[in-house]
Amino acid sequence: MTVQEFRNYMASGKPVIGQSEVHAMFHQLSQEALRITAEINGSYHTPETLRTLLEELWGCEVSKTVTLFPPFHTDCGKNTRIGERVFINMGCKFQDQGGIVIEDGALIGHNVVLATINHDLNPAKRQSMTYAPIHIGKNVWIGSNATILAGVNIGDGAIVAAGAVVTKNVPPNTIVGGVPAKVIKEINLL
């Protein structure tokens, strides 16, 4: 299975069955991600070298306007897409098999977790997985230690408060917080 075939399968919404070809690809990509993130996290790199490593990890071109402060962890890497002027702070963990899109101008705080996968609820099928993409809109700010779960879309201009657990879509230009996250207020754009 190629990386593009993997991405296509993951975009289909079909379940990933334990011991299947797609499941095997999860393990292959995770080993590559572990190798690359060990390099990213193991020593200082210039912004240019870090961008090259991120391009290898994510399998796509990364804008010169993207900033990431290591350490950074992912267990796949090949299903993440990052826009322009994105900032990812230290300690973030992306579980991106289900797909992560981060639009232009987004700010991701310390220790944010983006988790796109769930295991089957049936114990006999626990190795099988369901998943859904996470989409983070333009100019979103995600506070430190927030967790965004599978299938969540965060609207343009929204703010996710530190420590929030986001289980449902977030409307544009709103502030959400809490566990589970709820709308705290709308952002006045005047």
PDB file of C-alpha atoms in Angstrom:
ATOM      1  CA  MET A   1       0.000   0.000   0.000  1.00  0.00           C
ATOM      2  CA  THR A   2       1.341   3.445  -0.931  1.00  0.00           C
ATOM      3  CA  VAL A   3       0.991   6.550   1.239  1.00  0.00           C
ATOM      4  CA  GLN A   4      -1.563   7.945  -1.225  1.00  0.00           C
ATOM      5  CA  GLU A   5      -3.566   4.704  -1.132  1.00  0.00           C
ATOM      6  CA  PHE A   6      -3.490   4.953   2.667  1.00  0.00           C
ATOM      7  CA  ARG A   7      -4.717   8.564   2.567  1.00  0.00           C
ATOM      8  CA  ASN A   8      -7.477   7.598   0.110  1.00  0.00           C
ATOM      9  CA  TYR A   9      -8.608   4.716   2.312  1.00  0.00           C
ATOM     10  CA  MET A  10      -8.638   6.928   5.396  1.00  0.00           C
ATOM     11  CA  ALA A  11     -10.702   9.535   3.492  1.00  0.00           C
ATOM     12  CA  SER A  12     -13.279   6.829   2.653  1.00  0.00           C
ATOM     13  CA  GLY A  13     -14.533   6.490   6.234  1.00  0.00           C
ATOM     14  CA  LYS A  14     -14.354   2.689   6.128  1.00  0.00           C
ATOM     15  CA  PRO A  15     -13.280   1.045   9.401  1.00  0.00           C
ATOM     16  CA  VAL A  16      -9.728  -0.149   9.878  1.00  0.00           C
ATOM     17  CA  ILE A  17      -9.854  -3.827  10.777  1.00  0.00           C
ATOM     18  CA  GLY A  18      -7.121  -5.242  13.004  1.00  0.00           C
ATOM     19  CA  GLN A  19      -4.480  -7.183  11.040  1.00  0.00           C
ATOM     20  CA  SER A  20      -5.684  -5.724   7.693  1.00  0.00           C
ATOM     21  CA  GLU A  21      -3.424  -4.159   5.044  1.00  0.00           C
ATOM     22  CA  VAL A  22      -4.384  -0.679   6.262  1.00  0.00           C
ATOM     23  CA  HIS A  23      -3.632  -1.690   9.863  1.00  0.00           C
ATOM     24  CA  ALA A  24      -0.218  -2.937   8.730  1.00  0.00           C
ATOM     25  CA  MET A  25       0.344   0.422   7.019  1.00  0.00           C
ATOM     26  CA  PHE A  26      -0.438   2.149  10.367  1.00  0.00           C
ATOM     27  CA  HIS A  27       2.489   0.250  11.875  1.00  0.00           C
ATOM     28  CA  GLN A  28       4.828   0.983   8.968  1.00  0.00           C
ATOM     29  CA  LEU A  29       4.039   4.703   9.055  1.00  0.00           C
ATOM     30  CA  SER A  30       4.337   4.802  12.850  1.00  0.00           C
ATOM     31  CA  GLN A  31       7.862   3.382  12.665  1.00  0.00           C
ATOM     32  CA  GLU A  32       8.836   6.052  10.146  1.00  0.00           C
ATOM     33  CA  ALA A  33       7.206   8.752  12.306  1.00  0.00           C
ATOM     34  CA  LEU A  34       9.076   7.506  15.384  1.00  0.00           C
ATOM     35  CA  ARG A  35      12.376   7.711  13.501  1.00  0.00           C
ATOM     36  CA  ILE A  36      11.722  11.236  12.174  1.00  0.00           C
ATOM     37  CA  THR A  37      10.339  12.625  15.446  1.00  0.00           C
ATOM     38  CA  ALA A  38      13.340  11.194  17.307  1.00  0.00           C
ATOM     39  CA  GLU A  39      15.507  13.256  14.957  1.00  0.00           C
ATOM     40  CA  ILE A  40      13.302  16.344  15.406  1.00  0.00           C
ATOM     41  CA  ASN A  41      13.292  16.010  19.195  1.00  0.00           C
ATOM     42  CA  GLY A  42      16.863  14.802  19.700  1.00  0.00           C
ATOM     43  CA  SER A  43      18.791  18.035  19.132  1.00  0.00           C
ATOM     44  CA  TYR A  44      18.554  21.616  17.965  1.00  0.00           C
ATOM     45  CA  HIS A  45      17.784  22.199  14.267  1.00  0.00           C
ATOM     46  CA  THR A  46      17.750  25.414  12.281  1.00  0.00           C
ATOM     47  CA  PRO A  47      14.297  26.400  10.988  1.00  0.00           C
ATOM     48  CA  GLU A  48      15.333  25.242   7.510  1.00  0.00           C
ATOM     49  CA  THR A  49      16.448  21.801   8.701  1.00  0.00           C
ATOM     50  CA  LEU A  50      13.340  21.438  10.862  1.00  0.00           C
ATOM     51  CA  ARG A  51      11.125  22.285   7.867  1.00  0.00           C
ATOM     52  CA  THR A  52      12.901  19.583   5.813  1.00  0.00           C
ATOM     53  CA  LEU A  53      12.266  17.040   8.586  1.00  0.00           C
ATOM     54  CA  LEU A  54       8.592  18.094   8.800  1.00  0.00           C
ATOM     55  CA  GLU A  55       8.247  17.689   5.035  1.00  0.00           C
ATOM     56  CA  GLU A  56       9.609  14.161   5.351  1.00  0.00           C
ATOM     57  CA  LEU A  57       7.292  13.454   8.295  1.00  0.00           C
ATOM     58  CA  TRP A  58       4.130  14.909   6.748  1.00  0.00           C
ATOM     59  CA  GLY A  59       4.930  13.877   3.160  1.00  0.00           C
ATOM     60  CA  CYS A  60       4.163  17.304   1.697  1.00  0.00           C
ATOM     61  CA  GLU A  61       5.657  20.751   1.265  1.00  0.00           C
ATOM     62  CA  VAL A  62       5.716  22.908   4.417  1.00  0.00           C
ATOM     63  CA  SER A  63       5.581  26.691   4.156  1.00  0.00           C
ATOM     64  CA  LYS A  64       8.498  28.762   5.427  1.00  0.00           C
ATOM     65  CA  THR A  65       5.900  30.573   7.564  1.00  0.00           C
ATOM     66  CA  VAL A  66       5.163  27.454   9.674  1.00  0.00           C
ATOM     67  CA  THR A  67       6.838  27.356  13.087  1.00  0.00           C
ATOM     68  CA  LEU A  68       7.051  24.291  15.308  1.00  0.00           C
ATOM     69  CA  PHE A  69       8.832  24.158  18.669  1.00  0.00           C
ATOM     70  CA  PRO A  70       9.907  20.606  19.569  1.00  0.00           C
ATOM     71  CA  PRO A  71       9.338  18.266  21.179  1.00  0.00           C
ATOM     72  CA  PHE A  72       6.586  17.093  18.850  1.00  0.00           C
ATOM     73  CA  HIS A  73       5.066  13.628  18.552  1.00  0.00           C
ATOM     74  CA  THR A  74       2.885  11.866  16.015  1.00  0.00           C
ATOM     75  CA  ASP A  75       2.102   8.217  15.454  1.00  0.00           C
ATOM     76  CA  CYS A  76       1.610   8.539  11.689  1.00  0.00           C
ATOM     77  CA  GLY A  77       2.466  11.922  10.180  1.00  0.00           C
ATOM     78  CA  LYS A  78       1.332  11.286   6.637  1.00  0.00           C
ATOM     79  CA  ASN A  79      -2.248  12.540   7.080  1.00  0.00           C
ATOM     80  CA  THR A  80      -1.557  16.059   8.364  1.00  0.00           C
ATOM     81  CA  ARG A  81      -1.931  19.215   6.250  1.00  0.00           C
ATOM     82  CA  ILE A  82      -0.720  22.590   7.546  1.00  0.00           C
ATOM     83  CA  GLY A  83      -1.498  26.032   6.104  1.00  0.00           C
ATOM     84  CA  GLU A  84       0.504  29.267   6.161  1.00  0.00           C
ATOM     85  CA  ARG A  85       1.587  31.115   9.345  1.00  0.00           C
ATOM     86  CA  VAL A  86       0.755  28.182  11.652  1.00  0.00           C
ATOM     87  CA  PHE A  87       2.486  28.012  15.040  1.00  0.00           C
ATOM     88  CA  ILE A  88       2.720  24.719  16.957  1.00  0.00           C
ATOM     89  CA  ASN A  89       4.165  25.026  20.460  1.00  0.00           C
ATOM     90  CA  MET A  90       6.145  22.460  22.482  1.00  0.00           C
ATOM     91  CA  GLY A  91       4.833  19.080  23.555  1.00  0.00           C
ATOM     92  CA  CYS A  92       2.022  18.635  21.033  1.00  0.00           C
ATOM     93  CA  LYS A  93       0.810  15.160  20.072  1.00  0.00           C
ATOM     94  CA  PHE A  94      -0.980  14.550  16.770  1.00  0.00           C
ATOM     95  CA  GLN A  95      -2.713  11.222  16.150  1.00  0.00           C
ATOM     96  CA  ASP A  96      -3.369  11.984  12.496  1.00  0.00           C
ATOM     97  CA  GLN A  97      -4.294   8.691  10.846  1.00  0.00           C
ATOM     98  CA  GLY A  98      -7.880   9.962  10.442  1.00  0.00           C
ATOM     99  CA  GLY A  99      -6.671  13.262   8.984  1.00  0.00           C
ATOM    100  CA  ILE A 100      -5.729  16.623  10.468  1.00  0.00           C
ATOM    101  CA  VAL A 101      -6.066  19.924   8.607  1.00  0.00           C
ATOM    102  CA  ILE A 102      -4.784  23.105  10.256  1.00  0.00           C
ATOM    103  CA  GLU A 103      -5.669  26.229   8.278  1.00  0.00           C
ATOM    104  CA  ASP A 104      -3.741  29.486   7.893  1.00  0.00           C
ATOM    105  CA  GLY A 105      -2.880  31.506  10.981  1.00  0.00           C
ATOM    106  CA  ALA A 106      -3.771  28.851  13.572  1.00  0.00           C
ATOM    107  CA  LEU A 107      -1.943  28.877  16.912  1.00  0.00           C
ATOM    108  CA  ILE A 108      -1.569  25.565  18.754  1.00  0.00           C
ATOM    109  CA  GLY A 109      -0.543  25.858  22.427  1.00  0.00           C
ATOM    110  CA  HIS A 110       1.725  23.699  24.586  1.00  0.00           C
ATOM    111  CA  ASN A 111       0.813  20.015  24.989  1.00  0.00           C
ATOM    112  CA  VAL A 112      -2.246  20.056  22.709  1.00  0.00           C
ATOM    113  CA  VAL A 113      -3.525  16.606  21.698  1.00  0.00           C
ATOM    114  CA  LEU A 114      -5.312  16.072  18.366  1.00  0.00           C
ATOM    115  CA  ALA A 115      -6.778  12.537  18.375  1.00  0.00           C
ATOM    116  CA  THR A 116      -8.528  11.226  15.245  1.00  0.00           C
ATOM    117  CA  ILE A 117      -8.945   7.530  16.169  1.00  0.00           C
ATOM    118  CA  ASN A 118     -11.149   5.448  18.462  1.00  0.00           C
ATOM    119  CA  HIS A 119     -10.998   1.705  19.069  1.00  0.00           C
ATOM    120  CA  ASP A 120     -14.053  -0.495  18.543  1.00  0.00           C
ATOM    121  CA  LEU A 121     -16.276  -0.632  21.635  1.00  0.00           C
ATOM    122  CA  ASN A 122     -16.730  -4.396  21.312  1.00  0.00           C
ATOM    123  CA  PRO A 123     -13.872  -6.044  23.285  1.00  0.00           C
ATOM    124  CA  ALA A 124     -13.668  -8.875  20.732  1.00  0.00           C
ATOM    125  CA  LYS A 125     -12.991  -6.274  18.011  1.00  0.00           C
ATOM    126  CA  ARG A 126     -10.937  -3.838  20.085  1.00  0.00           C
ATOM    127  CA  GLN A 127      -8.011  -3.892  17.592  1.00  0.00           C
ATOM    128  CA  SER A 128     -10.325  -2.483  14.925  1.00  0.00           C
ATOM    129  CA  MET A 129     -10.605   1.275  14.709  1.00  0.00           C
ATOM    130  CA  THR A 130     -12.969   4.008  13.702  1.00  0.00           C
ATOM    131  CA  TYR A 131     -11.726   7.484  12.911  1.00  0.00           C
ATOM    132  CA  ALA A 132     -12.754  10.910  11.714  1.00  0.00           C
ATOM    133  CA  PRO A 133     -10.735  13.943  10.626  1.00  0.00           C
ATOM    134  CA  ILE A 134     -10.081  17.047  12.694  1.00  0.00           C
ATOM    135  CA  HIS A 135     -10.314  20.390  10.907  1.00  0.00           C
ATOM    136  CA  ILE A 136      -8.940  23.533  12.557  1.00  0.00           C
ATOM    137  CA  GLY A 137     -10.054  26.711  10.781  1.00  0.00           C
ATOM    138  CA  LYS A 138      -8.218  29.911   9.979  1.00  0.00           C
ATOM    139  CA  ASN A 139      -6.833  32.026  12.826  1.00  0.00           C
ATOM    140  CA  VAL A 140      -7.936  29.561  15.514  1.00  0.00           C
ATOM    141  CA  TRP A 141      -6.165  29.669  18.875  1.00  0.00           C
ATOM    142  CA  ILE A 142      -6.001  26.419  20.844  1.00  0.00           C
ATOM    143  CA  GLY A 143      -4.841  26.898  24.432  1.00  0.00           C
ATOM    144  CA  SER A 144      -2.335  24.737  26.287  1.00  0.00           C
ATOM    145  CA  ASN A 145      -3.276  21.189  27.266  1.00  0.00           C
ATOM    146  CA  ALA A 146      -6.474  21.152  25.188  1.00  0.00           C
ATOM    147  CA  THR A 147      -7.601  17.893  23.590  1.00  0.00           C
ATOM    148  CA  ILE A 148      -9.515  17.846  20.296  1.00  0.00           C
ATOM    149  CA  LEU A 149     -11.271  14.553  19.518  1.00  0.00           C
ATOM    150  CA  ALA A 150     -12.075  12.767  16.261  1.00  0.00           C
ATOM    151  CA  GLY A 151     -14.524  14.391  13.881  1.00  0.00           C
ATOM    152  CA  VAL A 152     -14.349  17.892  15.374  1.00  0.00           C
ATOM    153  CA  ASN A 153     -14.355  20.988  13.174  1.00  0.00           C
ATOM    154  CA  ILE A 154     -13.204  24.210  14.813  1.00  0.00           C
ATOM    155  CA  GLY A 155     -14.577  27.254  12.999  1.00  0.00           C
ATOM    156  CA  ASP A 156     -12.480  30.170  11.781  1.00  0.00           C
ATOM    157  CA  GLY A 157     -11.441  32.612  14.490  1.00  0.00           C
ATOM    158  CA  ALA A 158     -12.498  30.392  17.409  1.00  0.00           C
ATOM    159  CA  ILE A 159     -10.590  30.045  20.674  1.00  0.00           C
ATOM    160  CA  VAL A 160     -10.319  26.775  22.640  1.00  0.00           C
ATOM    161  CA  ALA A 161      -9.507  27.508  26.284  1.00  0.00           C
ATOM    162  CA  ALA A 162      -6.570  25.835  27.980  1.00  0.00           C
ATOM    163  CA  GLY A 163      -7.384  22.357  29.272  1.00  0.00           C
ATOM    164  CA  ALA A 164     -10.615  21.997  27.274  1.00  0.00           C
ATOM    165  CA  VAL A 165     -11.721  18.647  25.870  1.00  0.00           C
ATOM    166  CA  VAL A 166     -13.492  19.344  22.581  1.00  0.00           C
ATOM    167  CA  THR A 167     -15.945  16.617  21.594  1.00  0.00           C
ATOM    168  CA  LYS A 168     -18.257  18.618  19.284  1.00  0.00           C
ATOM    169  CA  ASN A 169     -17.863  21.167  16.500  1.00  0.00           C
ATOM    170  CA  VAL A 170     -16.974  24.707  17.541  1.00  0.00           C
ATOM    171  CA  PRO A 171     -18.753  27.579  15.750  1.00  0.00           C
ATOM    172  CA  PRO A 172     -16.631  30.312  14.159  1.00  0.00           C
ATOM    173  CA  ASN A 173     -15.608  33.256  16.352  1.00  0.00           C
ATOM    174  CA  THR A 174     -16.579  31.667  19.652  1.00  0.00           C
ATOM    175  CA  ILE A 175     -14.677  30.781  22.803  1.00  0.00           C
ATOM    176  CA  VAL A 176     -15.154  27.272  24.185  1.00  0.00           C
ATOM    177  CA  GLY A 177     -13.843  25.745  27.395  1.00  0.00           C
ATOM    178  CA  GLY A 178     -14.386  23.019  29.946  1.00  0.00           C
ATOM    179  CA  VAL A 179     -14.739  19.241  29.967  1.00  0.00           C
ATOM    180  CA  PRO A 180     -16.531  18.633  27.724  1.00  0.00           C
ATOM    181  CA  ALA A 181     -16.049  21.992  26.046  1.00  0.00           C
ATOM    182  CA  LYS A 182     -19.047  24.305  25.805  1.00  0.00           C
ATOM    183  CA  VAL A 183     -19.463  27.745  24.261  1.00  0.00           C
ATOM    184  CA  ILE A 184     -18.436  30.402  26.784  1.00  0.00           C
ATOM    185  CA  LYS A 185     -19.085  33.421  24.588  1.00  0.00           C
ATOM    186  CA  GLU A 186     -18.986  34.807  21.085  1.00  0.00           C
ATOM    187  CA  ILE A 187     -16.045  36.923  20.002  1.00  0.00           C
ATOM    188  CA  ASN A 188     -17.029  40.526  19.212  1.00  0.00           C
ATOM    189  CA  LEU A 189     -15.410  41.377  15.876  1.00  0.00           C
ATOM    190  CA  LEU A 190     -15.982  45.172  16.029  1.00  0.00           C
TER     191      LEU A 190
END
